[in-house]
PDB file of C-alpha atoms in Angstrom:
ATOM      1  CA  HIS I   1     -13.353  11.501  16.418  1.00 52.00           C
ATOM      2  CA  PRO I   2     -14.611   8.190  17.885  1.00 48.00           C
ATOM      3  CA  LEU I   3     -16.400  10.104  20.639  1.00 52.00           C
ATOM      4  CA  TRP I   4     -18.949  11.303  18.065  1.00 44.00           C
ATOM      5  CA  GLY I   5     -19.570   7.689  17.046  1.00 44.00           C
ATOM      6  CA  TRP I   6     -19.967   6.568  20.644  1.00 46.00           C
ATOM      7  CA  LEU I   7     -22.484   9.377  21.209  1.00 49.00           C
ATOM      8  CA  GLY I   8     -24.374   8.282  18.057  1.00 59.00           C
ATOM      9  CA  LEU I   9     -23.575  11.483  16.145  1.00 47.00           C
ATOM     10  CA  ARG I  10     -21.800   9.641  13.309  1.00 46.00           C
ATOM     11  CA  PRO I  11     -21.690   6.044  12.078  1.00 54.00           C
ATOM     12  CA  VAL I  12     -18.864   3.688  12.986  1.00 59.00           C
ATOM     13  CA  PHE I  13     -15.796   4.144  10.784  1.00 57.00           C
ATOM     14  CA  ALA I  14     -15.181   0.903   8.920  1.00 59.00           C
ATOM     15  CA  GLN I  15     -11.653   0.437   7.626  1.00 70.00           C
ATOM     16  CA  HIS I  16     -12.889  -2.013   5.021  1.00 65.00           C
ATOM     17  CA  THR I  17     -15.276  -1.997   2.057  1.00 87.00           C
ATOM     18  CA  LEU I  18     -18.846  -3.262   2.052  1.00 87.00           C
ATOM     19  CA  VAL I  19     -17.732  -6.244  -0.055  1.00 93.00           C
ATOM     20  CA  GLU I  20     -15.047  -7.050   2.532  1.00 94.00           C
ATOM     21  CA  HIS I  21     -17.628  -6.713   5.319  1.00 92.00           C
ATOM     22  CA  GLU I  22     -19.846  -9.253   3.569  1.00 96.00           C
ATOM     23  CA  ALA I  23     -16.871 -11.600   3.076  1.00 97.00           C
ATOM     24  CA  LEU I  24     -15.995 -11.421   6.788  1.00 97.00           C
ATOM     25  CA  THR I  25     -19.580 -12.337   7.690  1.00 97.00           C
ATOM     26  CA  LYS I  26     -19.622 -15.158   5.126  1.00 98.00           C
ATOM     27  CA  TRP I  27     -16.345 -16.698   6.331  1.00 98.00           C
ATOM     28  CA  SER I  28     -17.364 -16.455   9.994  1.00 98.00           C
ATOM     29  CA  LYS I  29     -20.547 -18.477   9.401  1.00 97.00           C
ATOM     30  CA  GLY I  30     -20.637 -21.430  11.768  1.00 95.00           C
ATOM     31  CA  ARG I  31     -17.210 -20.665  13.267  1.00 97.00           C
ATOM     32  CA  LYS I  32     -16.964 -21.288  17.001  1.00 97.00           C
ATOM     33  CA  SER I  33     -13.583 -19.800  17.882  1.00 98.00           C
ATOM     34  CA  ILE I  34     -12.781 -16.520  16.145  1.00 98.00           C
ATOM     35  CA  VAL I  35      -9.841 -14.262  16.962  1.00 98.00           C
ATOM     36  CA  GLU I  36      -9.514 -10.733  15.608  1.00 98.00           C
ATOM     37  CA  ILE I  37      -6.244  -8.879  16.062  1.00 98.00           C
ATOM     38  CA  GLY I  38      -6.812  -5.140  15.675  1.00 94.00           C
ATOM     39  CA  VAL I  39     -10.351  -4.064  16.553  1.00 93.00           C
ATOM     40  CA  ALA I  40     -10.333  -0.263  16.045  1.00 86.00           C
ATOM     41  CA  GLU I  41     -13.970   0.951  16.141  1.00 83.00           C
ATOM     42  CA  GLY I  42     -15.389  -2.574  15.865  1.00 88.00           C
ATOM     43  CA  ALA I  43     -16.871  -2.648  12.348  1.00 90.00           C
ATOM     44  CA  SER I  44     -15.050  -5.840  11.310  1.00 93.00           C
ATOM     45  CA  ALA I  45     -15.813  -7.460  14.684  1.00 95.00           C
ATOM     46  CA  LEU I  46     -19.479  -6.685  14.040  1.00 94.00           C
ATOM     47  CA  ALA I  47     -19.268  -8.503  10.676  1.00 95.00           C
ATOM     48  CA  LEU I  48     -17.616 -11.509  12.326  1.00 97.00           C
ATOM     49  CA  ARG I  49     -20.177 -11.639  15.139  1.00 97.00           C
ATOM     50  CA  LYS I  50     -23.055 -11.546  12.633  1.00 95.00           C
ATOM     51  CA  GLY I  51     -21.900 -14.787  11.043  1.00 96.00           C
ATOM     52  CA  MET I  52     -20.419 -16.719  13.955  1.00 97.00           C
ATOM     53  CA  ASP I  53     -21.984 -19.794  15.514  1.00 98.00           C
ATOM     54  CA  PRO I  54     -24.438 -18.759  18.261  1.00 97.00           C
ATOM     55  CA  SER I  55     -22.502 -20.926  20.726  1.00 97.00           C
ATOM     56  CA  GLY I  56     -19.112 -19.574  19.611  1.00 98.00           C
ATOM     57  CA  THR I  57     -16.642 -17.137  21.110  1.00 98.00           C
ATOM     58  CA  LEU I  58     -15.227 -14.032  19.458  1.00 98.00           C
ATOM     59  CA  TYR I  59     -11.902 -12.956  20.975  1.00 98.00           C
ATOM     60  CA  LEU I  60     -11.077  -9.307  20.269  1.00 98.00           C
ATOM     61  CA  ILE I  61      -7.454  -8.325  20.794  1.00 97.00           C
ATOM     62  CA  ASP I  62      -6.486  -4.651  20.813  1.00 95.00           C
ATOM     63  CA  PRO I  63      -4.570  -2.586  23.387  1.00 92.00           C
ATOM     64  CA  PHE I  64      -6.584   0.559  22.535  1.00 86.00           C
ATOM     65  CA  HIS I  65      -3.396   2.470  23.283  1.00 75.00           C
ATOM     66  CA  LEU I  66      -3.776   5.315  20.790  1.00 64.00           C
ATOM     67  CA  SER I  67      -6.298   7.302  22.813  1.00 60.00           C
ATOM     68  CA  ARG I  68      -5.150  10.604  24.243  1.00 59.00           C
ATOM     69  CA  PHE I  69      -6.917   9.586  27.460  1.00 58.00           C
ATOM     70  CA  PRO I  70      -6.586   5.760  27.737  1.00 59.00           C
ATOM     71  CA  TRP I  71      -8.802   5.476  30.802  1.00 60.00           C
ATOM     72  CA  ILE I  72     -11.754   6.786  28.745  1.00 67.00           C
ATOM     73  CA  SER I  73     -10.798   5.524  25.287  1.00 70.00           C
ATOM     74  CA  SER I  74     -13.671   6.571  23.034  1.00 75.00           C
ATOM     75  CA  THR I  75     -12.447   4.136  20.367  1.00 79.00           C
ATOM     76  CA  GLU I  76     -12.785   1.232  22.791  1.00 86.00           C
ATOM     77  CA  ARG I  77     -16.160   2.465  24.053  1.00 84.00           C
ATOM     78  CA  LEU I  78     -17.440   2.788  20.482  1.00 83.00           C
ATOM     79  CA  ALA I  79     -16.126  -0.694  19.583  1.00 88.00           C
ATOM     80  CA  ARG I  80     -17.860  -2.233  22.603  1.00 89.00           C
ATOM     81  CA  LYS I  81     -21.118  -0.453  21.757  1.00 88.00           C
ATOM     82  CA  ILE I  82     -21.029  -1.610  18.119  1.00 89.00           C
ATOM     83  CA  VAL I  83     -20.022  -5.208  18.868  1.00 93.00           C
ATOM     84  CA  ASN I  84     -22.618  -5.488  21.645  1.00 92.00           C
ATOM     85  CA  SER I  85     -25.370  -4.326  19.275  1.00 90.00           C
ATOM     86  CA  ILE I  86     -25.586  -7.988  18.205  1.00 92.00           C
ATOM     87  CA  ASN I  87     -26.346 -10.610  20.823  1.00 92.00           C
ATOM     88  CA  LYS I  88     -24.775 -13.713  19.323  1.00 95.00           C
ATOM     89  CA  GLY I  89     -22.195 -15.955  20.935  1.00 95.00           C
ATOM     90  CA  GLN I  90     -19.793 -14.756  23.570  1.00 97.00           C
ATOM     91  CA  VAL I  91     -17.276 -11.907  23.210  1.00 97.00           C
ATOM     92  CA  VAL I  92     -14.001 -11.838  25.118  1.00 97.00           C
ATOM     93  CA  TRP I  93     -12.102  -8.544  25.069  1.00 96.00           C
ATOM     94  CA  ILE I  94      -8.339  -8.856  25.451  1.00 96.00           C
ATOM     95  CA  LYS I  95      -6.878  -5.403  25.987  1.00 94.00           C
ATOM     96  CA  LYS I  96      -3.277  -6.262  25.082  1.00 95.00           C
ATOM     97  CA  PHE I  97      -0.927  -6.197  22.144  1.00 96.00           C
ATOM     98  CA  SER I  98      -1.175  -9.438  20.158  1.00 97.00           C
ATOM     99  CA  PHE I  99       2.408 -10.425  21.035  1.00 97.00           C
ATOM    100  CA  ASP I 100       1.488 -10.229  24.735  1.00 97.00           C
ATOM    101  CA  ALA I 101      -1.917 -11.909  24.381  1.00 98.00           C
ATOM    102  CA  VAL I 102      -0.415 -14.958  22.653  1.00 98.00           C
ATOM    103  CA  LYS I 103       1.852 -15.722  25.626  1.00 98.00           C
ATOM    104  CA  ASP I 104      -1.085 -17.235  27.542  1.00 95.00           C
ATOM    105  CA  TRP I 105      -3.054 -18.529  24.546  1.00 98.00           C
ATOM    106  CA  THR I 106      -4.040 -22.233  24.444  1.00 97.00           C
ATOM    107  CA  GLU I 107      -7.362 -22.312  22.552  1.00 97.00           C
ATOM    108  CA  PRO I 108      -7.778 -23.775  19.045  1.00 98.00           C
ATOM    109  CA  ILE I 109      -8.913 -21.200  16.475  1.00 98.00           C
ATOM    110  CA  ASP I 110     -11.068 -21.826  13.422  1.00 97.00           C
ATOM    111  CA  LEU I 111     -10.951 -18.237  12.086  1.00 98.00           C
ATOM    112  CA  LEU I 112      -8.132 -15.751  12.659  1.00 98.00           C
ATOM    113  CA  PHE I 113      -8.450 -12.207  11.303  1.00 98.00           C
ATOM    114  CA  LEU I 114      -5.137 -10.348  11.125  1.00 98.00           C
ATOM    115  CA  ASP I 115      -5.654  -6.586  11.066  1.00 95.00           C
ATOM    116  CA  GLY I 116      -3.266  -5.256  13.725  1.00 94.00           C
ATOM    117  CA  ASP I 117       0.056  -3.507  13.200  1.00 94.00           C
ATOM    118  CA  HIS I 118       0.611  -3.441   9.428  1.00 95.00           C
ATOM    119  CA  SER I 119       4.414  -3.329   9.404  1.00 97.00           C
ATOM    120  CA  GLU I 120       5.936  -6.324   7.645  1.00 97.00           C
ATOM    121  CA  GLU I 121       7.688  -7.446  10.840  1.00 98.00           C
ATOM    122  CA  ALA I 122       4.494  -7.236  12.920  1.00 97.00           C
ATOM    123  CA  VAL I 123       2.372  -9.100  10.349  1.00 98.00           C
ATOM    124  CA  LEU I 124       4.984 -11.877  10.178  1.00 97.00           C
ATOM    125  CA  ARG I 125       5.154 -12.010  13.978  1.00 98.00           C
ATOM    126  CA  ASP I 126       1.351 -12.268  14.245  1.00 98.00           C
ATOM    127  CA  TRP I 127       1.358 -15.006  11.580  1.00 98.00           C
ATOM    128  CA  HIS I 128       4.059 -17.048  13.322  1.00 98.00           C
ATOM    129  CA  ASP I 129       2.624 -16.463  16.815  1.00 98.00           C
ATOM    130  CA  TRP I 130      -1.024 -17.200  16.036  1.00 98.00           C
ATOM    131  CA  SER I 131      -1.309 -19.459  12.949  1.00 98.00           C
ATOM    132  CA  LYS I 132      -0.117 -22.507  14.912  1.00 97.00           C
ATOM    133  CA  PHE I 133      -3.424 -22.411  16.836  1.00 98.00           C
ATOM    134  CA  VAL I 134      -5.561 -22.547  13.657  1.00 98.00           C
ATOM    135  CA  ILE I 135      -7.157 -25.978  13.273  1.00 98.00           C
ATOM    136  CA  PRO I 136      -6.959 -28.029  10.047  1.00 97.00           C
ATOM    137  CA  GLY I 137      -9.631 -26.612   7.750  1.00 96.00           C
ATOM    138  CA  GLY I 138      -9.520 -23.338   9.706  1.00 98.00           C
ATOM    139  CA  ILE I 139      -8.869 -20.043   7.977  1.00 98.00           C
ATOM    140  CA  VAL I 140      -6.792 -16.914   8.361  1.00 98.00           C
ATOM    141  CA  ILE I 141      -7.944 -13.654   6.787  1.00 98.00           C
ATOM    142  CA  PHE I 142      -5.364 -10.942   6.115  1.00 98.00           C
ATOM    143  CA  HIS I 143      -6.603  -7.358   5.748  1.00 97.00           C
ATOM    144  CA  ASP I 144      -4.895  -4.826   3.456  1.00 96.00           C
ATOM    145  CA  ALA I 145      -2.999  -7.766   1.947  1.00 98.00           C
ATOM    146  CA  ARG I 146      -3.448  -7.384  -1.797  1.00 97.00           C
ATOM    147  CA  VAL I 147      -3.332  -4.654  -4.393  1.00 96.00           C
ATOM    148  CA  PHE I 148      -6.637  -4.267  -6.225  1.00 94.00           C
ATOM    149  CA  GLU I 149      -8.097  -1.884  -8.781  1.00 92.00           C
ATOM    150  CA  ASN I 150      -8.947   1.553  -7.319  1.00 91.00           C
ATOM    151  CA  GLY I 151      -7.774   0.337  -3.914  1.00 92.00           C
ATOM    152  CA  TRP I 152      -5.537   1.890  -1.283  1.00 91.00           C
ATOM    153  CA  THR I 153      -2.918  -0.830  -0.852  1.00 94.00           C
ATOM    154  CA  LYS I 154       0.589  -0.837  -2.372  1.00 96.00           C
ATOM    155  CA  GLU I 155       3.107  -3.601  -3.110  1.00 96.00           C
ATOM    156  CA  SER I 156       5.311  -2.168  -0.342  1.00 97.00           C
ATOM    157  CA  ASP I 157       2.649  -2.561   2.394  1.00 97.00           C
ATOM    158  CA  GLY I 158       3.519  -5.071   5.120  1.00 98.00           C
ATOM    159  CA  PRO I 159       0.474  -7.344   4.740  1.00 98.00           C
ATOM    160  CA  VAL I 160       0.874  -7.413   0.931  1.00 98.00           C
ATOM    161  CA  LYS I 161       4.557  -8.348   1.216  1.00 98.00           C
ATOM    162  CA  VAL I 162       3.874 -11.072   3.798  1.00 98.00           C
ATOM    163  CA  VAL I 163       1.052 -12.689   1.799  1.00 98.00           C
ATOM    164  CA  ASN I 164       3.138 -12.569  -1.375  1.00 97.00           C
ATOM    165  CA  GLU I 165       6.143 -14.152   0.341  1.00 96.00           C
ATOM    166  CA  LEU I 166       4.276 -16.820   2.290  1.00 97.00           C
ATOM    167  CA  PHE I 167       1.570 -17.883  -0.135  1.00 97.00           C
ATOM    168  CA  ARG I 168       2.218 -16.594  -3.649  1.00 95.00           C
ATOM    169  CA  GLU I 169       5.895 -17.551  -3.546  1.00 93.00           C
ATOM    170  CA  GLY I 170       5.069 -20.786  -1.733  1.00 87.00           C
ATOM    171  CA  LYS I 171       7.234 -20.363   1.380  1.00 90.00           C
ATOM    172  CA  GLU I 172       4.452 -21.516   3.712  1.00 93.00           C
ATOM    173  CA  VAL I 173       3.532 -25.180   3.221  1.00 94.00           C
ATOM    174  CA  GLY I 174       0.181 -26.595   4.301  1.00 96.00           C
ATOM    175  CA  TRP I 175      -1.902 -23.535   3.463  1.00 97.00           C
ATOM    176  CA  GLU I 176      -3.782 -22.396   0.343  1.00 96.00           C
ATOM    177  CA  ILE I 177      -5.354 -19.140  -0.796  1.00 97.00           C
ATOM    178  CA  ILE I 178      -9.078 -19.781  -1.159  1.00 97.00           C
ATOM    179  CA  GLU I 179     -10.451 -16.292  -1.799  1.00 98.00           C
ATOM    180  CA  GLU I 180      -9.371 -12.726  -2.496  1.00 97.00           C
ATOM    181  CA  VAL I 181     -11.845  -9.888  -2.024  1.00 96.00           C
ATOM    182  CA  HIS I 182     -10.621  -6.309  -2.486  1.00 96.00           C
ATOM    183  CA  SER I 183      -7.778  -6.074   0.074  1.00 96.00           C
ATOM    184  CA  LEU I 184      -8.670  -9.323   1.888  1.00 97.00           C
ATOM    185  CA  VAL I 185      -6.774 -12.568   1.325  1.00 98.00           C
ATOM    186  CA  VAL I 186      -8.296 -15.711   2.829  1.00 98.00           C
ATOM    187  CA  VAL I 187      -6.043 -18.725   3.396  1.00 98.00           C
ATOM    188  CA  ARG I 188      -7.050 -22.161   4.666  1.00 97.00           C
ATOM    189  CA  ARG I 189      -4.995 -24.668   6.618  1.00 97.00           C
ATOM    190  CA  LEU I 190      -4.967 -27.942   4.691  1.00 96.00           C
ATOM    191  CA  GLY I 191      -6.171 -31.176   6.239  1.00 86.00           C
ATOM    192  CA  GLU I 192      -9.195 -32.144   8.248  1.00 65.00           C
TER     193      GLU I 192
END
C-alpha cells in the first residue's frame, strides 16, 4: 500500500525498470518544459526531475482518483514526497485527467512522457491532444509501448498498438523513433 511508502516503511514502487529510469533521466537532461501524464507513486517523475534543466518546469498530470479516500490519497502524498526529494527546477501538480488538463494548455513542451490510461483509445487521445504542443526537436516517450525479451508487455496492449500504428507503420508524419529501451519508445519531432 502507498501509505507504507509515504511513512518510509517501503521504497517507492517504480512501474519501470532501472534501465528505463536511466533513459528517462538521460532524455530529460537540459529540458525546460516537461509534461508527465500518469504519475502514480512518482518514480518516473523523480527520474525526469533529476535530469531536467535547473530553470525548467516539470508538469505532473494525474487525477489520483484511485484512492479509497481521495482527500488523503497516500499515492499522491508519496508521489509528492518522492518528487520533492530533489530540489531542481519547478514542479507544477495538475490534479486532473489529461483530457481535462489539455483544455487550458498553452505551453510549448520539449519532453512529453505518456504513461496514463493504457487503453488504445486513451493513448491515441493523449497523443492527439498533447503532441501538438511538442516543439520541433522535442521528444515524446511512450511507456509500456514495445514488446521486449522477458518483459511484461503484449502486442495487444494499447501503447504497443498505438506506437506500431503511428510510427512503425508510418501513419504519423514528421516524427521518428530515436530510441527503444525495454518498454520505452522515444520519438522525436522533426525540424528545428
